[in-house]
Every structure is written in C-alpha cells, then in structure tokens.
Short mmCIF file of C-alpha atoms in Angstrom, two decimals:
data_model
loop_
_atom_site.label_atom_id
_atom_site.label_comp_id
_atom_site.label_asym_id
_atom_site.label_seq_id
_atom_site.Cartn_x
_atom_site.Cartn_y
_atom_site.Cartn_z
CA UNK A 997 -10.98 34.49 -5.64
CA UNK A 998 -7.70 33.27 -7.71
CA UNK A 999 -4.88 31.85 -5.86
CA UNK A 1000 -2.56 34.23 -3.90
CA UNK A 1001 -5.74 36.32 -3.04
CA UNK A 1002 -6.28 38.06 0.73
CA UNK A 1003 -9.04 36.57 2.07
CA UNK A 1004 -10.18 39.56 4.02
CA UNK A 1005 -11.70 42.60 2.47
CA UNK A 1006 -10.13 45.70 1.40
CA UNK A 1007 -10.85 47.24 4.99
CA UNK A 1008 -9.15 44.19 6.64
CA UNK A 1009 -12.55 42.75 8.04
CA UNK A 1010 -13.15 39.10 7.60
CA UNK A 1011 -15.59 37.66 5.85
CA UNK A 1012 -18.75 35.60 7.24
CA UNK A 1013 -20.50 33.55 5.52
CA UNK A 1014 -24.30 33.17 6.79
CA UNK A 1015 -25.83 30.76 3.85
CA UNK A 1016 -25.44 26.97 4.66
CA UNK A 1017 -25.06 26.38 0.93
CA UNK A 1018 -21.42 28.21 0.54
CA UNK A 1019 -20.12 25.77 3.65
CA UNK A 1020 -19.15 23.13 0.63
CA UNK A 1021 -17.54 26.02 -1.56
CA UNK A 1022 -15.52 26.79 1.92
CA UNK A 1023 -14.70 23.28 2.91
CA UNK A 1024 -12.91 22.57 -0.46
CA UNK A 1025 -10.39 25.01 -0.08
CA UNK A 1026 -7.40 24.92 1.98
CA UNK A 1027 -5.70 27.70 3.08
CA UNK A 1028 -1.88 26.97 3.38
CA UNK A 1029 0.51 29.93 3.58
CA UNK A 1030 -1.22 33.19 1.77
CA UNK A 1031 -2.88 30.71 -0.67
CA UNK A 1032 -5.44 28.63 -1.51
CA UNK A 1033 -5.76 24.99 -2.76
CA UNK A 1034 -8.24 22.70 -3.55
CA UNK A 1035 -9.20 19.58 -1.21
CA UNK A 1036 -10.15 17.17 -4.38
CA UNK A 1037 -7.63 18.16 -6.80
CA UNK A 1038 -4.59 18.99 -4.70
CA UNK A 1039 -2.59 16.10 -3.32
CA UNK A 1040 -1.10 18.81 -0.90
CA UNK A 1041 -4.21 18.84 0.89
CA UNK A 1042 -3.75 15.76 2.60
CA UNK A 1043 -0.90 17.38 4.55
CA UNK A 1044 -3.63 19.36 6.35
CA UNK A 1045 -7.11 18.06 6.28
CA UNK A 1046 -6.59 17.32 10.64
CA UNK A 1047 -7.50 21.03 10.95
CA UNK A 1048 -9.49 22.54 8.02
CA UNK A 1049 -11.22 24.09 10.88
CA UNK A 1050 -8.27 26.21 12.32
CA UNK A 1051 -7.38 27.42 8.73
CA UNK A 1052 -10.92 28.20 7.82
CA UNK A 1053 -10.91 30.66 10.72
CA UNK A 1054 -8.01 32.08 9.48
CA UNK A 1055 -9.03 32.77 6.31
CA UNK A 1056 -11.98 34.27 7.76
CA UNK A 1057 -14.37 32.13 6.94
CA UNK A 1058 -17.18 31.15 10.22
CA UNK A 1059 -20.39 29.91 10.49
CA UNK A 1060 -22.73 27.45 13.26
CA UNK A 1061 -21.56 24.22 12.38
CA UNK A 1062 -18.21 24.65 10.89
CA UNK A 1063 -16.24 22.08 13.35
CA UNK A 1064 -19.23 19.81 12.66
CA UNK A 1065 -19.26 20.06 8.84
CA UNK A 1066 -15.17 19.89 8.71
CA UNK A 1067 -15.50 16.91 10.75
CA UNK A 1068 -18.25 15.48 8.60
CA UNK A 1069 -16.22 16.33 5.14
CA UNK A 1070 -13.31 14.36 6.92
CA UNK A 1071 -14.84 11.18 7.78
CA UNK A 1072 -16.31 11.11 4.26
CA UNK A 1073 -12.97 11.68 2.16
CA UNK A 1074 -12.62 8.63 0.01
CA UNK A 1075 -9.00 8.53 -0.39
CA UNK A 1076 -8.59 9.26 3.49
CA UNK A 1077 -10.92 5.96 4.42
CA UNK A 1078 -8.44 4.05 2.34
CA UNK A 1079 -5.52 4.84 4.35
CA UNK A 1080 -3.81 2.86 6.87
CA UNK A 1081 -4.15 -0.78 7.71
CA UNK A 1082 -5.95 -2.80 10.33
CA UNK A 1083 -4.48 -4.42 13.45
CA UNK A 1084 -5.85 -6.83 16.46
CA UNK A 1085 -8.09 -3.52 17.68
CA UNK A 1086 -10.44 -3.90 14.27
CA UNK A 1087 -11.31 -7.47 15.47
CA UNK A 1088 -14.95 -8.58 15.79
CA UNK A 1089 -15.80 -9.56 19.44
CA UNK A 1090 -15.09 -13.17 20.07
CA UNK A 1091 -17.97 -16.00 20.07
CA UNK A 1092 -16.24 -19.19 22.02
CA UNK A 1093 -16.46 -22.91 21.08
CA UNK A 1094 -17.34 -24.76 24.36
CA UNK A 1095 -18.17 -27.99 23.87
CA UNK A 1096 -19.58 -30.86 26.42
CA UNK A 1097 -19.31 -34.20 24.88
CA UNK A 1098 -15.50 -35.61 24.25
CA UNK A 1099 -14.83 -35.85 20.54
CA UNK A 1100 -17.99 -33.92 19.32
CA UNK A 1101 -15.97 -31.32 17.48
CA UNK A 1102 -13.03 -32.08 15.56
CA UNK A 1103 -10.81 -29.10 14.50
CA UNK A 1104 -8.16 -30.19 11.16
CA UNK A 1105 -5.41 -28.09 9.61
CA UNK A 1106 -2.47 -28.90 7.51
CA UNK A 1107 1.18 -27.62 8.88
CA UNK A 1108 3.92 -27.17 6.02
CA UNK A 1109 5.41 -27.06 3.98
CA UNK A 1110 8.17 -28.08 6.07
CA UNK A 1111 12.11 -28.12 4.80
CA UNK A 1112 14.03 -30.36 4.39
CA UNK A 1113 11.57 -33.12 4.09
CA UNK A 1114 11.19 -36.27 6.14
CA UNK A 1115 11.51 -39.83 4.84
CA UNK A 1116 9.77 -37.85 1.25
CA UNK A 1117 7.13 -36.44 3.58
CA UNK A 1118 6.40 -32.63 3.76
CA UNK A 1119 2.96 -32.16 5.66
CA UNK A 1120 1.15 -32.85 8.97
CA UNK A 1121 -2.22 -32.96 9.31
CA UNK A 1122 -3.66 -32.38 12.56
CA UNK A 1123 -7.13 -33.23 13.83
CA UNK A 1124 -7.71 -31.52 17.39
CA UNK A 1125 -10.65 -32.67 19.52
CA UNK A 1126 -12.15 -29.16 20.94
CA UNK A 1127 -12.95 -30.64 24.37
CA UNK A 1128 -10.39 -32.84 25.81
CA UNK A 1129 -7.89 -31.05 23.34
CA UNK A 1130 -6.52 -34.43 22.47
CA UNK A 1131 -4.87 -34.53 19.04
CA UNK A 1132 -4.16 -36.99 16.30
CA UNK A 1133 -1.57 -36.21 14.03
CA UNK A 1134 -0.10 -38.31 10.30
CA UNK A 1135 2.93 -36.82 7.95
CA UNK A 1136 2.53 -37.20 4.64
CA UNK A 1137 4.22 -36.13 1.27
CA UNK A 1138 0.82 -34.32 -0.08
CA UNK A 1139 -1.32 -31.88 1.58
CA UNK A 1140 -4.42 -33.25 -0.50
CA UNK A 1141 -7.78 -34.63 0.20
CA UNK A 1142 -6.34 -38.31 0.42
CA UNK A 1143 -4.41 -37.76 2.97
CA UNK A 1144 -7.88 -36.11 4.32
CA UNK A 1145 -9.42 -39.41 4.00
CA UNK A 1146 -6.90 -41.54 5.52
CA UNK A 1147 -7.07 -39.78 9.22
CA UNK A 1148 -10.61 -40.19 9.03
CA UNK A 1149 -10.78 -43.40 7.66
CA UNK A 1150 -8.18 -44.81 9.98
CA UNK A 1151 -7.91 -43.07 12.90
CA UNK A 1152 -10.92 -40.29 14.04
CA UNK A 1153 -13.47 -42.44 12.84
CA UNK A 1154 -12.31 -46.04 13.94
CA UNK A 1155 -10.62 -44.78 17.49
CA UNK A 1156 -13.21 -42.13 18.78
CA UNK A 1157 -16.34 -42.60 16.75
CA UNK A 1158 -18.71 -40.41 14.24
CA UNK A 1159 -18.28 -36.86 15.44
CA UNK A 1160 -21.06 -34.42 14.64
CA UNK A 1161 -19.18 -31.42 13.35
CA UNK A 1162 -15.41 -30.98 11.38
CA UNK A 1163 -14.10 -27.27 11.46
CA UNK A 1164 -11.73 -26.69 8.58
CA UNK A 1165 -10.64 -23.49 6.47
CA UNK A 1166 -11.27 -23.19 2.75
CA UNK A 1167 -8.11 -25.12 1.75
CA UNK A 1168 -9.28 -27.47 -1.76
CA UNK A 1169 -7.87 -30.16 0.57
CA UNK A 1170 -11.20 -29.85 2.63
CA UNK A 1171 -13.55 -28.37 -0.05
CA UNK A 1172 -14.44 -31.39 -2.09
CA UNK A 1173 -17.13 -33.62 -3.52
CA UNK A 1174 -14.90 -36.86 -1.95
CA UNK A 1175 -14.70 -35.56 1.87
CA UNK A 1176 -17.98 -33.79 1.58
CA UNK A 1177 -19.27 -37.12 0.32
CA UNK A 1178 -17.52 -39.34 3.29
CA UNK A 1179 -19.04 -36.59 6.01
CA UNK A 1180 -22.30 -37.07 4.87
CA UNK A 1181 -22.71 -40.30 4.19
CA UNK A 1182 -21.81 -40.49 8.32
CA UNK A 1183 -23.76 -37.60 9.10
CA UNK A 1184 -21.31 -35.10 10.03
CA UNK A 1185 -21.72 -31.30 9.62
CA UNK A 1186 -19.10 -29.71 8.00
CA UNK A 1187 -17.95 -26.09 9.58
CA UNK A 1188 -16.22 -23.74 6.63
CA UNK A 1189 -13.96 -20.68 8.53
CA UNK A 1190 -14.79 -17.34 7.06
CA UNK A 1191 -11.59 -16.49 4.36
CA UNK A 1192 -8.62 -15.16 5.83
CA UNK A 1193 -9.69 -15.44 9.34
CA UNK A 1194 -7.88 -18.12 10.97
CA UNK A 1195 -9.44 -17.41 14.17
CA UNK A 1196 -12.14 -19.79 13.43
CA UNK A 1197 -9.97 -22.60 13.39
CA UNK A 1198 -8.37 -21.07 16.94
CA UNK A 1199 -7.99 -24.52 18.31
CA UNK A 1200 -6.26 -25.85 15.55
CA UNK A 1201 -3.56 -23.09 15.19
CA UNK A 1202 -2.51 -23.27 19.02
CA UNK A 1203 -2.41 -26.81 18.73
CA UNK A 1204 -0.13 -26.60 15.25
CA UNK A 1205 2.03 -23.86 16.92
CA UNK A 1206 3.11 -26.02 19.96
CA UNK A 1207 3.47 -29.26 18.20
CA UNK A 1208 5.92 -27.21 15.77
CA UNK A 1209 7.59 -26.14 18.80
CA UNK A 1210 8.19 -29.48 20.02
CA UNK A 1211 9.69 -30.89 17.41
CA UNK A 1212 11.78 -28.13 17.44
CA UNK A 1213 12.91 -29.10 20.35
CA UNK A 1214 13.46 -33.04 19.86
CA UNK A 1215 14.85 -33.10 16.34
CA UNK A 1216 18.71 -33.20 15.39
CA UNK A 1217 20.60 -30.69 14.05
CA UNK A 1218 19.70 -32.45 10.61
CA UNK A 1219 16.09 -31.36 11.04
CA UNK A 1220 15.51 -34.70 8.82
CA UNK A 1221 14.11 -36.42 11.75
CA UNK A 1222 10.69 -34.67 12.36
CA UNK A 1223 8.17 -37.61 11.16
CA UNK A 1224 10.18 -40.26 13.11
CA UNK A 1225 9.68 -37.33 15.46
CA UNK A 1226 5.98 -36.76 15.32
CA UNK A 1227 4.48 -39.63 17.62
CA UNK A 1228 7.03 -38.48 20.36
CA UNK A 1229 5.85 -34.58 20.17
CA UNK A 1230 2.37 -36.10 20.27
CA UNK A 1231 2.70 -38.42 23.46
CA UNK A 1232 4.67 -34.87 24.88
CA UNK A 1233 1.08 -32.64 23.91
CA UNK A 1234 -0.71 -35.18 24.98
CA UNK A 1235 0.49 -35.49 28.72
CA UNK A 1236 1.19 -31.80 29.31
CA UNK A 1237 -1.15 -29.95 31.58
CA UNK A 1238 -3.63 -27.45 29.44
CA UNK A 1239 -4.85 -24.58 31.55
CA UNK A 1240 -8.37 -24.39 29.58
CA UNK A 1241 -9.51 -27.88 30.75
CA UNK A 1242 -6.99 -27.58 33.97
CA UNK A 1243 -5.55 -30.89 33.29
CA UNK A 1244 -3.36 -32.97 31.11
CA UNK A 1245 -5.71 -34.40 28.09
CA UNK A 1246 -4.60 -37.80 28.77
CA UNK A 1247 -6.10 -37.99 32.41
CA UNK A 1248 -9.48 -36.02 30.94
CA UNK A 1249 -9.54 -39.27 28.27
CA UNK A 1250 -8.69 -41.91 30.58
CA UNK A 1251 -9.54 -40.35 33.78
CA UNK A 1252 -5.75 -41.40 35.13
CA UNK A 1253 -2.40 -40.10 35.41
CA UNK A 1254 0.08 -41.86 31.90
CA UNK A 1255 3.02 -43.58 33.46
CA UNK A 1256 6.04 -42.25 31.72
CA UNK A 1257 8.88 -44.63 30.75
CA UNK A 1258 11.60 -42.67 32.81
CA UNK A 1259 8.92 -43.87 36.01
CA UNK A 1260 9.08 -47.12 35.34
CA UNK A 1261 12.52 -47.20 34.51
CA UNK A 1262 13.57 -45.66 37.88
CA UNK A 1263 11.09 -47.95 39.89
CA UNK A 1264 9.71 -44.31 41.31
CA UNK A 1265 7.68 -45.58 44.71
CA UNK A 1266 4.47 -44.55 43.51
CA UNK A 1267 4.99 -46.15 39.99
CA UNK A 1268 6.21 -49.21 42.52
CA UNK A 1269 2.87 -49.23 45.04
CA UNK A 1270 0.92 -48.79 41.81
CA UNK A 1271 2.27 -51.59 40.15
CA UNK A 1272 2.09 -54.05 42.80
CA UNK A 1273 -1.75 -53.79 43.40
CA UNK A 1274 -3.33 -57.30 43.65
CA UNK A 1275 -5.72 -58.46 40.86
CA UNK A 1276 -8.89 -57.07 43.22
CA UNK A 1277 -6.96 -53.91 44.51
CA UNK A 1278 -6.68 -52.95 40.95
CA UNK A 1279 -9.97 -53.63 39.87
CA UNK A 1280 -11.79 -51.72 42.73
CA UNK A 1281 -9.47 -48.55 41.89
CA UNK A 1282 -9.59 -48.51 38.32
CA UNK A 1283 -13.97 -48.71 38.85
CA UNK A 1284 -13.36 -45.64 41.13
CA UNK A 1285 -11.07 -43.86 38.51
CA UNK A 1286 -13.66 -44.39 35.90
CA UNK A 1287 -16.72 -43.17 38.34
CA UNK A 1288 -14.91 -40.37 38.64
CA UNK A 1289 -14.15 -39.83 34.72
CA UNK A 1290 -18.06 -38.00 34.73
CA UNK A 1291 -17.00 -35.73 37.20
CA UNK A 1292 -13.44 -34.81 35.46
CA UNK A 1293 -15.23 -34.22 32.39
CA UNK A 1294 -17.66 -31.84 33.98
CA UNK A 1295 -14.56 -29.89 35.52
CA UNK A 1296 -13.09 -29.19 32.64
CA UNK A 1297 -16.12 -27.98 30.81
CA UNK A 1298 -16.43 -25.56 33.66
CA UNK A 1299 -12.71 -24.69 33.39
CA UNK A 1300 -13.02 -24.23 29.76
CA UNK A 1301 -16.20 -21.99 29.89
CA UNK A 1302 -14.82 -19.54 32.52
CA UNK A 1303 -11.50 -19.28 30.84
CA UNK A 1304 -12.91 -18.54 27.36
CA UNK A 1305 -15.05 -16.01 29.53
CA UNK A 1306 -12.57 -14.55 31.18
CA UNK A 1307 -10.39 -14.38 27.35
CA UNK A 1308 -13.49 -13.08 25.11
CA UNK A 1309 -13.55 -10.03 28.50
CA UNK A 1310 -10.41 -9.59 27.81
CA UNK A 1311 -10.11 -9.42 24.12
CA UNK A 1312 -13.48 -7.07 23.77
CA UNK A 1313 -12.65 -4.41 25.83
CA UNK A 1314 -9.32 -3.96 24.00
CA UNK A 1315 -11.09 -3.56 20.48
CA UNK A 1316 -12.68 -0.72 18.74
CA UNK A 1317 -16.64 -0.85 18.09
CA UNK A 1318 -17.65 -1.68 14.66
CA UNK A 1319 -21.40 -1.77 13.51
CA UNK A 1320 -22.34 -3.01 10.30
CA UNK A 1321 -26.48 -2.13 8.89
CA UNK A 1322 -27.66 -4.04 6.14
CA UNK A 1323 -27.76 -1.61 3.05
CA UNK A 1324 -24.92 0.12 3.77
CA UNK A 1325 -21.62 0.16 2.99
CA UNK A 1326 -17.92 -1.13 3.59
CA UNK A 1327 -14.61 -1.61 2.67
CA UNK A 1328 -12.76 -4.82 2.19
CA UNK A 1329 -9.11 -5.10 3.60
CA UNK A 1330 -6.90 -6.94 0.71
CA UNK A 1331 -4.77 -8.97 3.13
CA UNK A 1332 -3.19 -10.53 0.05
CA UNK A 1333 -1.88 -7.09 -1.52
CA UNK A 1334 1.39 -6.83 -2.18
CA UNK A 1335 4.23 -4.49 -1.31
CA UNK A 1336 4.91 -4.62 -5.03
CA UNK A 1337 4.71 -3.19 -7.61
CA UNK A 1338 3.48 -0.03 -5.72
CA UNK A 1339 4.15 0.89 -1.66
CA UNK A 1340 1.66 3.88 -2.12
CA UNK A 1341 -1.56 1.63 -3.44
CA UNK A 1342 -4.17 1.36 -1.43
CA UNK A 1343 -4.85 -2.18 0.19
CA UNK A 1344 -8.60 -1.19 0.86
CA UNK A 1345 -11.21 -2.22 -2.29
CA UNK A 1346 -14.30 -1.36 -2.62
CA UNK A 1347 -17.03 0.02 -1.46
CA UNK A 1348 -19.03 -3.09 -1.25
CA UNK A 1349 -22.99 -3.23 -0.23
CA UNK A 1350 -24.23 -4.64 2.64
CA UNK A 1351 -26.85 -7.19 2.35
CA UNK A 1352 -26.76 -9.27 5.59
CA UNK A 1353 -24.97 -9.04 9.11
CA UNK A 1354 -24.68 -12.90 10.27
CA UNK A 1355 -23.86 -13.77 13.57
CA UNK A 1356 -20.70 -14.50 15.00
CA UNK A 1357 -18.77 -11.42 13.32
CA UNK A 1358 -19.42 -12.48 9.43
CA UNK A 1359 -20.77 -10.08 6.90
CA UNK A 1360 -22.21 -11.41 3.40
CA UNK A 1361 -21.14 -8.30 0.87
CA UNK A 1362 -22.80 -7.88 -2.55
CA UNK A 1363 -19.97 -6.89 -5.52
CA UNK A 1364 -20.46 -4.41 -8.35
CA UNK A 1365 -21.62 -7.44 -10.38
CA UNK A 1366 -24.28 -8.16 -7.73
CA UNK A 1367 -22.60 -11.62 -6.83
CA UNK A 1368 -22.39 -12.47 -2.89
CA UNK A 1369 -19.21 -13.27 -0.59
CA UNK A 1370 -18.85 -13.80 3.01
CA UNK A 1371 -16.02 -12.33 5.07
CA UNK A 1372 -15.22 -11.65 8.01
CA UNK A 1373 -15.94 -8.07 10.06
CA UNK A 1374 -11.84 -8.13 10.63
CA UNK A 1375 -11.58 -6.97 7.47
CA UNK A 1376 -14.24 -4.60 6.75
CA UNK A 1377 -14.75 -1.24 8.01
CA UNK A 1378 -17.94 1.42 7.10
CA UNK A 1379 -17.43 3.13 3.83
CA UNK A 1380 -19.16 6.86 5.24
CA UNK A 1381 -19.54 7.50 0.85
CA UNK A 1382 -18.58 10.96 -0.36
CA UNK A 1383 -19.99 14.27 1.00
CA UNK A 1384 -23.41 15.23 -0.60
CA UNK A 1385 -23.30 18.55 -2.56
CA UNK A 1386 -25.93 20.87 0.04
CA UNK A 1387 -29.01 22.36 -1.56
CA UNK A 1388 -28.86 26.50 -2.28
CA UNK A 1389 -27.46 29.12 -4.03
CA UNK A 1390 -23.49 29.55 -4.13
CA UNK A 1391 -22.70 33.52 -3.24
CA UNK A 1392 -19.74 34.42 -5.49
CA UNK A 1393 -16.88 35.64 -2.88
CA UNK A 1394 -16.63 38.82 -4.75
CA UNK A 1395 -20.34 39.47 -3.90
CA UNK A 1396 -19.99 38.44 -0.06
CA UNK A 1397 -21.18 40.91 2.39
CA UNK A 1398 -18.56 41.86 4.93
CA UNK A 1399 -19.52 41.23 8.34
#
C-alpha cells in the first residue's frame, strides 16, 4: 500500500488481520491524516506513538493482542527510552549509616572554591563524626591531599583517636597512594562513594551546607572574613541542638551543657549557682554527669535509628521501583552532558550489560570494551532492547482477505 492509500477495501470493509506475523508490518506504520508513515524512519512518528492503538483501529487494522503488542513496541523504542531526564523519584531506596561508638566513622569533604579568598585561603575541609555529628573543620589555600594529611595528622587522629572507617567521594584529594598509605598503616578502612552520587557522603553535605550558612551569616559585607570566621561557625554547629541525636553535639561529647560567653558575661543565676559549687560539690556532679554520658549516648543512637527510619519510610514510598537482573541491560544517565553544543542530544548512553547488582543501590556495568564501572542505580534505568522481528510469513496487503 503506497502512501495516500484507503486503508479499507473497495467495498468500504476493514481489513483484519488474523496472522501474528503481519502485527510488526502493522505496528510500523502510523496512520496520521489519510496517510501512512513509518515508525523507524519518520521523525513525525514520535508525535503519536501514545496511541498507535487508536489509529491502528482506524485504519482498520485488529487483532488479540494489539493494545498488548503496541504497548510492547513502545516500551522497546530506542530513541523513546532515551528521552527525558531523571529526578529524586528514580532514586534507589535508602540504606542508613547508624553508628554506636563516638568517632567510629568519619565523613570528609572539601567546600570551595570560595570567592574572594581569605587571608590566601580558598578551601575548607570538613571531617564530620557520623554519631555525635561533631565536626572539625581547617581553611586552606589548596584542596589537595596535604591538606588531607594535616587534619588527620593534627587533629582526628591526635584529639579523638584511630577511627575504623573514612567516607570520602572520588576527589584525587582522597584517592592516593599518600592517604591510602597513612589509613593503612593505622588500620582504617577507607569508604569510596559511588560517582556522582553524593548521597553517600549525606552527612558530610548537610554538615557543609549549614556551616556555609553560618558564615553567611557572621561575615562582613567584605566576605574576606570567613577563615577568621570558621572557628566561630564551628563553636555555633557545635552547640546547636540536632534533631537526629535530639541534642546539641557538645552535651552528647561531654555529657554537659557549654557555657556560652554572653552567660558568663551576664552572671545568668544558673551560670552563677554553677560556678560557685565547692571543690566536693563539683566533683560529685561532674562523676554523675559522666555516669550519665553511657546513657546519653545510648539515647541518641536510638534517636538516630528511628529518625533515619522514619526518613528512609518516607523517601521509599515516594520513589518509583527499579529492578536491575544481572545479564541484562541499562542505560547510564550522563549527569555531566552539556546543554551545548546540542539541546536535542540525548543525555542517556548506552546500553550497558549488567554483570552484578551490589547491595546498597550500586550496579557494576560492563562497557562495549568489556571493562567494568560501578555506579549508582540513580542513574541507570532498564534498557527493554529493540522489538524482535516475530517468526511467519508477511501477507502482502494487496492479498489480505477482507473480513
């Protein structure tokens, strides 16, 4: 049948088509207008592939499965899987971080580059206990793994002891032979995020995002001030109340309340009665205050497990299922495509082969050159391939029977 062609028979009768092997020959047409196009070759096609079915009918074209098979030929159009983007809804379901010992887990991230500089430096790096949520925090001119060394060297590791696990991204500041040397010559594991998933290093971002927001707050208009800055917007982290541990993360590290300057300054009455304990007095209450560190400690885990319970509950049921087999296949969202120097292109590549499903949402993917990578499921969603030609014999449309 040539374009422009009826497709009903001389008598007006449509035509029905009984053979399962013409459904592909009916499937790749399009019937817009009085006309027919092609699905593959026509980009027009694209305008109407939501309702093949509707127009198939119209042409007069029917038989068992057709909403099935139109569906099917759908979900398996190549250039149709590579459309659109992805958003918080493609997210893997969330696997929590809880902690029980203080100072276990240490989260790190660089913040910068920040303008204008301050006293020649450009960087903080911050180092976030995932328990307490107590952070330590340098500036520095560099974001590089010397600066890496020096928190470690002479703060985390003299202050709060060997941890047994560092979570960092894949930054070269954290992925090298000199820190991967000084962590295992003390024993500590080293935690790698999946790339382009910051969610991994959760912790680490919140903390980064309200530190940033302090100083913010404190600096003058100048903005040159933020490293003189930095230990103030520290102390202010450090005594404001967290509502994952339910308390400050001062009082969960030294089991007290911190005495603020503008206290002391003002003689407030409790700061006063405090103050004026006896030798003895103080003794006795400071042994009470640290009998009852064990038991603050235990609250907050418990705090911190039921709201990461209550946050995962509330993230999964917002988020669309995604299953990933091992031999099958996905595409990989290019979150670094750019806008340039085509709008149109599609940011999906791929299709890349499954070979493992890990836990905790990561995927290892085989490329066409048989080399692995790890990513995230964030960014991947099942490749359904392209529709398989059926078996049979094609009837000619000029040889169809009329039903």
């Amino acid at each position: 049948m040539s374009l422009g062609d009826s497709p009903h028979g001389s008598d007006g009768n449509r035509w029905k088509i009984s053979t399962k092997s013409s459904n592909n020959l009916a499937l790749e047409m399009e019937f817009i207008g009085v006309g027919w196009i092609s699905l593959g070759n026509d980009p027009m096609a694209s305008k109407v592939v939501s309702v093949p079915s509707y127009h198939l009918l119209q042409a007069g074209f029917w038989w068992p499965s057709l909403f099935k098979d139109t569906h099917d030929f759908i979900a398996r159009c190549d250039r149709c899987q590579r459309e659109g983007s992805i958003s918080k809804r493609n997210e893997m379901p969330q696997n929590p971080i809880l902690e029980v010992e203080v100072f276990d887990v240490w989260g790190i991230d660089f913040m910068g580059p920040f303008e204008p500089p301050s006293h020649g430096n450009r960087y903080i790096l911050v180092a976030v206990d995932y328990v307490s949520k107590w952070v330590e925090a340098i500036a520095s001119p560099t974001n590089d793994a010397k600066v890496v060394l020096k928190l470690f060297k002479s703060i985390i590791f003299p202050r709060y002891g060997v941890p047994r696990v560092v979570i960092s991204d894949r930054g070269s500041h954290f992925i090298n032979k000199v820190f991967e040397n000084l962590l295992k010559k003390y024993g500590v594991k080293h935690k790698v995020a999946t790339p382009y998933h910051p969610q991994t290093s959760g912790q680490v971002e919140v903390s980064n995002k309200q530190i940033k927001g302090i100083l913010m707050t404190i600096v003058g208009v100048t903005k040159k001030e933020w490293a003189v800055k930095l230990d103030d917007a520290l102390w202010a982290y450090r005594t404001a109340y967290k509502t994952p541990i339910g308390r400050t993360p001062f009082s969960l590290l030294y089991g007290k309340s911190c005495h603020l300057p503008v206290e002391i300054e003002y003689k407030a009455l409790w700061a006063i009665k405090l103050l004026n304990f006896d030798i003895r007095s103080a003794q006795e209450k400071r042994g009470f205050d640290l009998h009852e560190l064990e038991e603050i400690s235990l609250d907050a885990y418990e705090s911190s497990k039921i709201y990461k319970e209550r946050t995962k509950a509330f993230h999964d049921k917002k988020i669309l299922p995604k299953v990933f087999k091992v031999g099958e296949y996905a595409l990989l969202f290019n979150s670094r495509a750019k806008l340039f120097p085509g709008k149109l292109k599609s940011k999906w590549s791929g299709p890349f082969e499954i070979k493992e499903v890990l836990p905790y949402g990561a995927v290892t993917l085989l490329n066409q050159n048989g080399e692995e990578f790890t990513v995230n499921g964030h960014k991947l969603k099942p490749y359904l391939g392209q529709r398989i030609q059926g078996e049979g014999v094609s009837t000619p449309l000029a040889d169809a029977p009329l039903a």
